[in-house]
Short mmCIF file of N, CA and C in Angstrom, two decimals:
data_model
loop_
_atom_site.label_atom_id
_atom_site.label_comp_id
_atom_site.label_asym_id
_atom_site.label_seq_id
_atom_site.Cartn_x
_atom_site.Cartn_y
_atom_site.Cartn_z
N MET A 104 76.80 -10.12 2.28
CA MET A 104 76.24 -11.26 2.82
C MET A 104 76.84 -12.70 2.49
N VAL A 105 76.93 -13.50 3.47
CA VAL A 105 77.38 -14.70 3.11
C VAL A 105 76.56 -16.02 2.58
N LYS A 106 77.10 -16.47 1.34
CA LYS A 106 76.18 -17.42 0.50
C LYS A 106 76.38 -18.78 1.44
N GLU A 107 75.35 -19.70 1.30
CA GLU A 107 75.57 -20.89 2.07
C GLU A 107 74.92 -21.80 1.01
N LYS A 108 75.55 -23.21 1.09
CA LYS A 108 75.44 -24.39 0.09
C LYS A 108 75.26 -25.71 0.60
N LEU A 109 74.41 -26.44 0.74
CA LEU A 109 74.44 -28.08 1.07
C LEU A 109 74.49 -28.87 0.13
N PHE A 110 75.78 -29.91 0.23
CA PHE A 110 76.15 -30.76 -0.94
C PHE A 110 76.10 -32.01 0.01
N ASP A 111 75.43 -32.91 -0.54
CA ASP A 111 75.33 -34.57 -0.02
C ASP A 111 74.56 -34.24 0.97
N LYS A 112 73.11 -34.41 1.02
CA LYS A 112 72.11 -34.51 1.73
C LYS A 112 73.00 -35.63 3.38
N ARG A 113 72.74 -35.11 4.35
CA ARG A 113 72.49 -35.93 5.66
C ARG A 113 71.57 -37.34 5.45
N GLN A 114 72.31 -38.67 5.25
CA GLN A 114 71.41 -40.03 5.41
C GLN A 114 71.17 -40.43 6.91
N PRO A 115 69.40 -40.92 6.91
CA PRO A 115 69.06 -41.52 8.34
C PRO A 115 70.12 -42.55 8.51
N ASN A 116 70.14 -42.58 9.73
CA ASN A 116 70.76 -43.87 10.50
C ASN A 116 72.19 -43.95 10.13
N ILE A 117 72.70 -42.92 9.77
CA ILE A 117 74.40 -42.93 9.82
C ILE A 117 74.91 -41.92 10.68
N ARG A 118 75.79 -42.38 11.91
CA ARG A 118 76.59 -41.64 12.19
C ARG A 118 77.87 -40.72 11.68
N TYR A 119 77.90 -39.48 11.78
CA TYR A 119 78.72 -38.46 11.31
C TYR A 119 79.29 -37.94 12.18
N GLY A 120 80.98 -38.19 11.79
CA GLY A 120 81.69 -37.03 12.42
C GLY A 120 81.58 -35.80 12.15
N LYS A 121 82.10 -34.81 13.12
CA LYS A 121 81.99 -33.29 12.61
C LYS A 121 83.43 -32.65 12.18
N ARG A 122 83.66 -32.10 11.26
CA ARG A 122 84.98 -31.43 11.11
C ARG A 122 84.87 -30.10 10.37
N ILE A 123 85.30 -28.88 11.17
CA ILE A 123 85.25 -27.62 10.39
C ILE A 123 86.37 -27.13 10.05
N GLY A 124 86.22 -26.71 8.74
CA GLY A 124 87.41 -26.00 8.20
C GLY A 124 87.55 -24.61 7.50
N ALA A 125 88.27 -23.88 7.40
CA ALA A 125 88.67 -22.76 7.05
C ALA A 125 89.45 -22.56 5.99
N TYR A 126 89.32 -21.88 4.94
CA TYR A 126 90.18 -21.84 3.31
C TYR A 126 90.37 -20.38 3.02
N ILE A 127 91.30 -20.08 2.26
CA ILE A 127 91.45 -18.74 1.55
C ILE A 127 91.67 -19.05 0.10
N ILE A 128 90.81 -18.25 -0.53
CA ILE A 128 90.94 -17.75 -1.92
C ILE A 128 91.41 -16.84 -2.35
N PRO A 129 92.94 -16.45 -2.22
CA PRO A 129 93.77 -15.19 -2.95
C PRO A 129 93.84 -15.18 -4.21
N VAL A 130 92.69 -14.27 -5.03
CA VAL A 130 92.90 -14.20 -6.50
C VAL A 130 93.91 -13.27 -6.60
N ARG A 131 94.88 -13.45 -7.04
CA ARG A 131 96.07 -12.62 -7.82
C ARG A 131 95.74 -11.53 -8.79
N THR A 132 96.37 -10.33 -8.68
CA THR A 132 96.11 -9.39 -10.08
C THR A 132 96.42 -9.75 -11.16
N ASP A 133 97.02 -11.21 -11.55
CA ASP A 133 96.76 -11.72 -12.64
C ASP A 133 95.93 -12.65 -12.92
N GLY A 134 94.93 -12.75 -11.96
CA GLY A 134 93.85 -13.68 -12.23
C GLY A 134 93.90 -14.96 -11.76
N THR A 135 95.22 -15.43 -11.32
CA THR A 135 95.47 -16.63 -11.19
C THR A 135 95.14 -17.30 -9.53
N ILE A 136 95.04 -18.17 -9.54
CA ILE A 136 94.78 -18.35 -7.84
C ILE A 136 95.31 -19.50 -7.10
N PRO A 137 96.16 -19.36 -5.80
CA PRO A 137 97.07 -20.18 -5.38
C PRO A 137 96.54 -21.53 -4.62
N VAL A 138 96.89 -22.60 -5.30
CA VAL A 138 96.12 -23.84 -4.44
C VAL A 138 97.51 -24.86 -4.12
N VAL A 139 96.97 -26.12 -3.20
CA VAL A 139 98.21 -27.04 -3.32
C VAL A 139 97.91 -28.06 -4.03
N ARG A 140 99.18 -28.86 -4.60
CA ARG A 140 98.67 -30.26 -5.21
C ARG A 140 99.07 -31.21 -4.16
N THR A 141 98.66 -31.96 -4.01
CA THR A 141 98.72 -32.91 -2.67
C THR A 141 98.81 -34.68 -3.79
N PRO A 142 99.49 -35.70 -2.98
CA PRO A 142 99.16 -36.68 -3.64
C PRO A 142 97.68 -37.38 -3.70
N ARG A 143 96.61 -36.57 -3.21
CA ARG A 143 95.07 -36.91 -3.11
C ARG A 143 95.01 -36.03 -4.11
N GLY A 144 94.93 -34.90 -4.47
CA GLY A 144 94.67 -33.88 -5.63
C GLY A 144 94.90 -32.81 -5.17
N ILE A 145 94.12 -31.64 -5.88
CA ILE A 145 94.40 -30.39 -5.68
C ILE A 145 93.12 -29.54 -4.93
N PHE A 146 93.58 -28.74 -4.23
CA PHE A 146 92.95 -28.09 -2.75
C PHE A 146 93.27 -26.72 -2.76
N LEU A 147 92.26 -26.05 -2.05
CA LEU A 147 92.41 -24.99 -1.59
C LEU A 147 93.35 -24.43 -0.43
N LEU A 148 94.13 -23.54 -0.15
CA LEU A 148 94.82 -23.34 0.85
C LEU A 148 93.83 -23.25 2.10
N GLY A 149 94.46 -24.11 3.15
CA GLY A 149 93.51 -23.87 4.51
C GLY A 149 93.40 -25.57 4.78
N GLY A 150 92.59 -25.63 5.97
CA GLY A 150 92.36 -26.81 6.29
C GLY A 150 91.40 -27.06 7.75
N GLY A 151 91.60 -28.15 8.14
CA GLY A 151 90.81 -28.27 9.51
C GLY A 151 91.31 -27.32 10.65
N VAL A 152 90.19 -27.19 11.39
CA VAL A 152 90.22 -25.41 12.42
C VAL A 152 90.40 -26.80 13.93
N GLU A 153 91.73 -26.35 14.58
CA GLU A 153 91.72 -26.83 15.46
C GLU A 153 90.93 -26.36 16.58
N LYS A 154 90.97 -27.35 17.84
CA LYS A 154 90.02 -26.63 19.05
C LYS A 154 90.76 -25.44 19.50
N GLY A 155 90.16 -24.88 19.92
CA GLY A 155 90.43 -23.38 20.38
C GLY A 155 90.83 -22.01 19.21
N GLU A 156 90.78 -22.74 18.05
CA GLU A 156 91.31 -21.67 17.00
C GLU A 156 90.31 -21.28 16.15
N SER A 157 90.49 -19.80 15.85
CA SER A 157 89.56 -18.91 15.15
C SER A 157 89.76 -19.46 13.54
N HIS A 158 88.79 -19.39 12.70
CA HIS A 158 89.03 -19.35 11.25
C HIS A 158 90.25 -18.85 10.61
N GLU A 159 90.51 -17.53 10.97
CA GLU A 159 91.68 -16.76 10.64
C GLU A 159 92.89 -17.34 11.08
N GLU A 160 93.21 -17.67 12.40
CA GLU A 160 94.30 -18.26 13.06
C GLU A 160 94.79 -19.95 12.05
N CYS A 161 93.51 -20.67 11.71
CA CYS A 161 93.53 -21.93 11.04
C CYS A 161 94.24 -21.62 9.61
N ILE A 162 93.61 -20.71 9.18
CA ILE A 162 94.24 -20.60 7.44
C ILE A 162 95.58 -19.96 7.64
N LYS A 163 96.05 -19.23 8.77
CA LYS A 163 97.46 -18.81 8.44
C LYS A 163 98.47 -19.66 8.88
N ARG A 164 97.64 -20.73 9.89
CA ARG A 164 98.53 -22.00 10.62
C ARG A 164 98.50 -22.84 8.99
N GLU A 165 97.74 -23.44 8.49
CA GLU A 165 97.63 -24.18 7.31
C GLU A 165 98.59 -23.54 6.47
N CYS A 166 98.46 -22.40 6.06
CA CYS A 166 99.58 -21.66 4.86
C CYS A 166 100.85 -21.99 5.09
N LEU A 167 101.00 -21.51 6.58
CA LEU A 167 102.60 -21.91 7.03
C LEU A 167 102.90 -23.26 6.87
N GLU A 168 102.27 -24.44 7.20
CA GLU A 168 102.32 -25.46 6.95
C GLU A 168 102.37 -26.05 5.79
N GLU A 169 101.39 -25.71 4.82
CA GLU A 169 101.41 -26.33 3.45
C GLU A 169 102.61 -25.71 2.63
N ILE A 170 102.75 -24.12 2.60
CA ILE A 170 103.36 -23.47 1.68
C ILE A 170 104.57 -22.73 2.21
N GLY A 171 104.45 -22.68 3.61
CA GLY A 171 105.63 -21.58 4.03
C GLY A 171 105.55 -20.22 3.84
N ALA A 172 103.98 -19.88 3.97
CA ALA A 172 103.74 -18.33 3.48
C ALA A 172 102.62 -17.87 4.37
N GLU A 173 102.98 -16.65 4.92
CA GLU A 173 101.97 -15.80 5.40
C GLU A 173 100.76 -15.40 4.50
N VAL A 174 99.74 -15.22 5.07
CA VAL A 174 98.45 -14.61 4.34
C VAL A 174 97.83 -13.48 4.91
N LEU A 175 97.35 -12.60 4.60
CA LEU A 175 96.18 -11.77 5.19
C LEU A 175 94.95 -11.98 4.70
N VAL A 176 94.38 -12.60 5.74
CA VAL A 176 92.77 -13.15 5.74
C VAL A 176 91.85 -12.01 5.47
N GLY A 177 90.98 -12.11 4.41
CA GLY A 177 89.74 -11.08 3.97
C GLY A 177 88.29 -11.49 4.89
N SER A 178 87.81 -11.01 4.00
CA SER A 178 86.14 -11.21 4.60
C SER A 178 85.72 -12.74 4.30
N LEU A 179 84.63 -13.32 4.80
CA LEU A 179 83.94 -14.48 4.72
C LEU A 179 83.08 -14.21 3.63
N LYS A 180 82.99 -14.86 3.06
CA LYS A 180 82.33 -14.76 1.32
C LYS A 180 81.23 -16.02 1.07
N CYS A 181 81.60 -17.18 2.02
CA CYS A 181 80.81 -18.36 1.59
C CYS A 181 81.19 -19.42 2.67
N LYS A 182 79.61 -20.36 2.63
CA LYS A 182 79.87 -21.35 3.78
C LYS A 182 79.47 -22.43 3.26
N SER A 183 79.81 -23.95 3.47
CA SER A 183 79.11 -25.00 2.72
C SER A 183 79.16 -25.97 3.81
N ASP A 184 78.27 -26.77 3.60
CA ASP A 184 78.10 -28.05 4.37
C ASP A 184 77.77 -29.55 3.56
N ARG A 185 78.78 -30.14 3.79
CA ARG A 185 78.69 -31.57 3.23
C ARG A 185 78.78 -32.84 4.26
N TYR A 186 77.93 -33.74 3.61
CA TYR A 186 77.77 -35.23 4.31
C TYR A 186 78.10 -36.00 3.08
N HIS A 187 79.10 -36.77 4.15
CA HIS A 187 79.94 -37.63 3.01
C HIS A 187 80.99 -39.02 3.63
N TYR A 188 81.37 -39.61 2.63
CA TYR A 188 82.12 -40.47 3.48
C TYR A 188 83.58 -40.22 3.26
N ALA A 189 84.32 -39.89 4.07
CA ALA A 189 85.91 -39.63 4.25
C ALA A 189 86.78 -40.88 4.12
N ALA A 190 87.26 -41.25 3.03
CA ALA A 190 88.00 -42.46 3.29
C ALA A 190 89.49 -41.94 4.15
N ARG A 191 90.05 -40.84 4.28
CA ARG A 191 90.95 -40.48 4.88
C ARG A 191 90.64 -40.67 6.41
N PHE A 192 89.51 -40.29 7.06
CA PHE A 192 89.17 -40.69 8.40
C PHE A 192 88.44 -42.09 8.72
N SER A 193 88.26 -42.78 7.19
CA SER A 193 87.41 -44.17 7.24
C SER A 193 86.35 -43.93 8.19
N ARG A 194 85.33 -42.69 7.86
CA ARG A 194 83.80 -42.69 8.45
C ARG A 194 83.32 -41.56 7.94
N HIS A 195 82.21 -41.66 7.93
CA HIS A 195 81.14 -40.59 7.49
C HIS A 195 81.40 -39.05 7.96
N MET A 196 81.50 -38.24 7.66
CA MET A 196 81.83 -36.74 8.14
C MET A 196 80.65 -35.85 7.84
N HIS A 197 80.28 -34.94 8.73
CA HIS A 197 79.75 -33.84 8.36
C HIS A 197 80.68 -32.73 8.30
N THR A 198 81.07 -32.15 6.89
CA THR A 198 82.00 -31.10 6.91
C THR A 198 81.48 -29.67 6.73
N THR A 199 81.71 -28.71 7.77
CA THR A 199 81.26 -27.39 7.15
C THR A 199 82.69 -26.59 7.17
N SER A 200 82.53 -25.91 6.00
CA SER A 200 83.60 -24.95 5.35
C SER A 200 83.33 -23.37 5.33
N TYR A 201 84.10 -22.96 5.57
CA TYR A 201 84.23 -21.42 5.31
C TYR A 201 85.19 -20.84 4.40
N PHE A 202 84.89 -20.16 3.73
CA PHE A 202 85.61 -19.52 2.35
C PHE A 202 85.88 -18.14 2.28
N TYR A 203 87.27 -17.59 2.46
CA TYR A 203 87.54 -16.22 2.90
C TYR A 203 88.36 -15.68 1.82
N THR A 204 88.43 -14.19 1.50
CA THR A 204 89.07 -13.46 0.64
C THR A 204 90.48 -13.69 1.02
N GLY A 205 91.27 -12.62 0.65
CA GLY A 205 92.49 -12.69 1.33
C GLY A 205 93.81 -12.36 -0.16
N GLU A 206 94.77 -12.65 0.66
CA GLU A 206 95.93 -11.90 -0.03
C GLU A 206 97.25 -13.43 0.18
N LEU A 207 97.98 -13.53 -0.78
CA LEU A 207 99.20 -14.51 -0.41
C LEU A 207 100.33 -13.34 -0.14
N LEU A 208 100.77 -13.12 0.89
CA LEU A 208 101.76 -12.25 1.29
C LEU A 208 103.43 -12.35 0.65
N GLY A 209 103.65 -13.92 0.78
CA GLY A 209 104.97 -14.49 0.71
C GLY A 209 105.57 -15.26 1.46
N SER A 210 106.62 -16.14 0.94
CA SER A 210 107.37 -17.17 1.88
C SER A 210 108.08 -16.65 2.93
N VAL A 211 108.10 -17.24 4.09
CA VAL A 211 108.45 -16.84 5.45
C VAL A 211 109.67 -18.29 5.90
N CYS A 212 109.29 -19.53 5.43
CA CYS A 212 109.63 -20.31 6.26
C CYS A 212 109.63 -21.81 5.19
N GLU A 213 110.43 -22.94 5.39
CA GLU A 213 109.99 -24.16 4.73
C GLU A 213 108.91 -24.56 5.37
N PRO A 214 107.97 -25.19 4.38
CA PRO A 214 106.73 -25.64 4.89
C PRO A 214 107.01 -27.05 5.46
N THR A 215 106.25 -27.31 6.51
CA THR A 215 106.31 -28.60 7.06
C THR A 215 105.57 -29.74 6.57
N GLU A 216 104.44 -29.72 5.81
CA GLU A 216 103.91 -30.61 4.98
C GLU A 216 104.74 -30.70 3.61
N THR A 217 105.81 -31.80 3.48
CA THR A 217 106.34 -31.55 2.14
C THR A 217 105.69 -32.16 0.98
N ASN A 218 104.51 -32.82 1.22
CA ASN A 218 103.65 -33.67 0.22
C ASN A 218 102.72 -32.54 -0.41
N HIS A 219 102.76 -31.22 -0.24
CA HIS A 219 102.20 -30.22 -0.56
C HIS A 219 102.60 -29.27 -1.26
N GLU A 220 102.52 -28.98 -2.48
CA GLU A 220 103.38 -28.20 -3.90
C GLU A 220 102.32 -27.26 -4.04
N LEU A 221 102.47 -25.61 -4.00
CA LEU A 221 102.17 -24.61 -4.57
C LEU A 221 102.10 -24.33 -5.61
N ILE A 222 100.84 -24.16 -6.58
CA ILE A 222 100.97 -24.18 -7.58
C ILE A 222 100.05 -23.39 -7.84
N TYR A 223 100.02 -22.25 -9.08
CA TYR A 223 98.89 -21.32 -9.92
C TYR A 223 97.99 -21.65 -10.89
N LEU A 224 96.91 -21.99 -10.53
CA LEU A 224 95.97 -22.25 -11.47
C LEU A 224 95.05 -20.84 -11.99
N SER A 225 94.40 -20.87 -13.39
CA SER A 225 93.54 -19.90 -14.00
C SER A 225 92.42 -19.98 -13.41
N GLN A 226 91.97 -19.22 -13.57
CA GLN A 226 90.41 -19.55 -12.86
C GLN A 226 89.55 -20.65 -13.24
N ASP A 227 89.90 -20.96 -14.93
CA ASP A 227 89.07 -21.69 -15.32
C ASP A 227 89.66 -23.34 -14.85
N GLU A 228 90.76 -23.28 -14.82
CA GLU A 228 91.92 -24.47 -14.61
C GLU A 228 91.28 -24.73 -12.81
N CYS A 229 91.34 -23.95 -11.98
CA CYS A 229 90.60 -24.28 -10.71
C CYS A 229 89.25 -24.79 -10.62
N CYS A 230 88.51 -24.27 -11.55
CA CYS A 230 87.03 -25.06 -11.65
C CYS A 230 87.03 -26.12 -11.96
N GLU A 231 88.16 -26.58 -12.81
CA GLU A 231 87.90 -27.95 -13.38
C GLU A 231 88.94 -28.76 -12.40
N LYS A 232 89.51 -28.35 -11.84
CA LYS A 232 90.93 -28.98 -11.20
C LYS A 232 91.09 -29.47 -9.90
N LEU A 233 90.15 -28.75 -9.21
CA LEU A 233 89.94 -28.80 -7.49
C LEU A 233 89.17 -30.28 -7.22
N PHE A 234 89.46 -30.97 -6.28
CA PHE A 234 89.37 -32.33 -5.96
C PHE A 234 87.83 -32.14 -5.32
N LEU A 235 87.54 -31.27 -4.60
CA LEU A 235 86.17 -31.17 -3.55
C LEU A 235 85.19 -30.20 -4.72
N LYS A 236 84.15 -30.87 -4.90
CA LYS A 236 83.21 -29.71 -5.45
C LYS A 236 82.75 -28.75 -4.66
N ASN A 237 82.79 -28.52 -3.44
CA ASN A 237 82.19 -27.29 -2.20
C ASN A 237 83.44 -26.55 -2.81
N GLN A 238 84.65 -26.88 -3.19
CA GLN A 238 85.73 -25.92 -2.94
C GLN A 238 85.82 -25.09 -4.41
N ILE A 239 85.10 -25.71 -5.49
CA ILE A 239 85.16 -25.50 -6.90
C ILE A 239 83.54 -24.32 -6.78
N TRP A 240 82.85 -24.53 -5.80
CA TRP A 240 81.49 -23.56 -5.78
C TRP A 240 81.84 -22.42 -5.17
N ALA A 241 82.85 -22.62 -4.12
CA ALA A 241 83.46 -21.41 -3.44
C ALA A 241 84.14 -20.59 -4.15
N VAL A 242 85.06 -20.94 -5.25
CA VAL A 242 85.76 -20.25 -5.81
C VAL A 242 84.49 -19.28 -6.71
N LYS A 243 83.83 -20.25 -7.46
CA LYS A 243 82.90 -19.45 -8.36
C LYS A 243 82.22 -18.53 -7.66
N VAL A 244 82.07 -18.68 -6.25
CA VAL A 244 81.27 -17.43 -5.50
C VAL A 244 82.38 -16.27 -5.60
N ILE A 245 83.41 -16.38 -4.88
CA ILE A 245 84.57 -15.20 -5.15
C ILE A 245 84.52 -14.90 -6.30
N LEU A 246 84.38 -15.66 -7.28
CA LEU A 246 84.80 -14.88 -8.74
C LEU A 246 83.24 -14.21 -8.99
N GLY A 247 82.18 -14.27 -8.38
CA GLY A 247 81.00 -13.92 -8.85
C GLY A 247 80.49 -14.59 -10.20
N VAL A 248 80.87 -15.83 -10.28
CA VAL A 248 80.44 -16.63 -11.29
C VAL A 248 79.77 -17.81 -10.60
N ASP A 249 79.21 -17.76 -9.50
CA ASP A 249 78.27 -19.26 -9.28
C ASP A 249 76.93 -19.19 -9.71
N GLU A 250 76.26 -20.24 -9.90
CA GLU A 250 74.96 -20.36 -10.45
C GLU A 250 74.03 -20.36 -9.40
#
């Protein structure tokens, strides 16, 4: 069963742009979780789904761009919706994010997004340091510790 959660309710009289994202949470055998550190903060691997792209294609493309690595995308575990102001886009956004299990297979090329650094966080660090609250929730769902 896919868990769903709403973050930041829709406000009346605000026009929201729409963005769909797909992310992978590849918990390693040592319990650490690979994530990316950017100038804006720490985020899960993945990003915005482009037109005509499947979630799996998005995750694979984003991982190549962000860290130069291939991934094996597993099963969909949870989905979140957020209504928020996104300074990055200078507008209000309705963001729907899909979170998958999976496996980080290894580096195959140089990343094209040079401001993304692959780091490994413990499960507790991940829940403390991720920038977005819906990503923290998704990690907890994957780990089976969500409230």
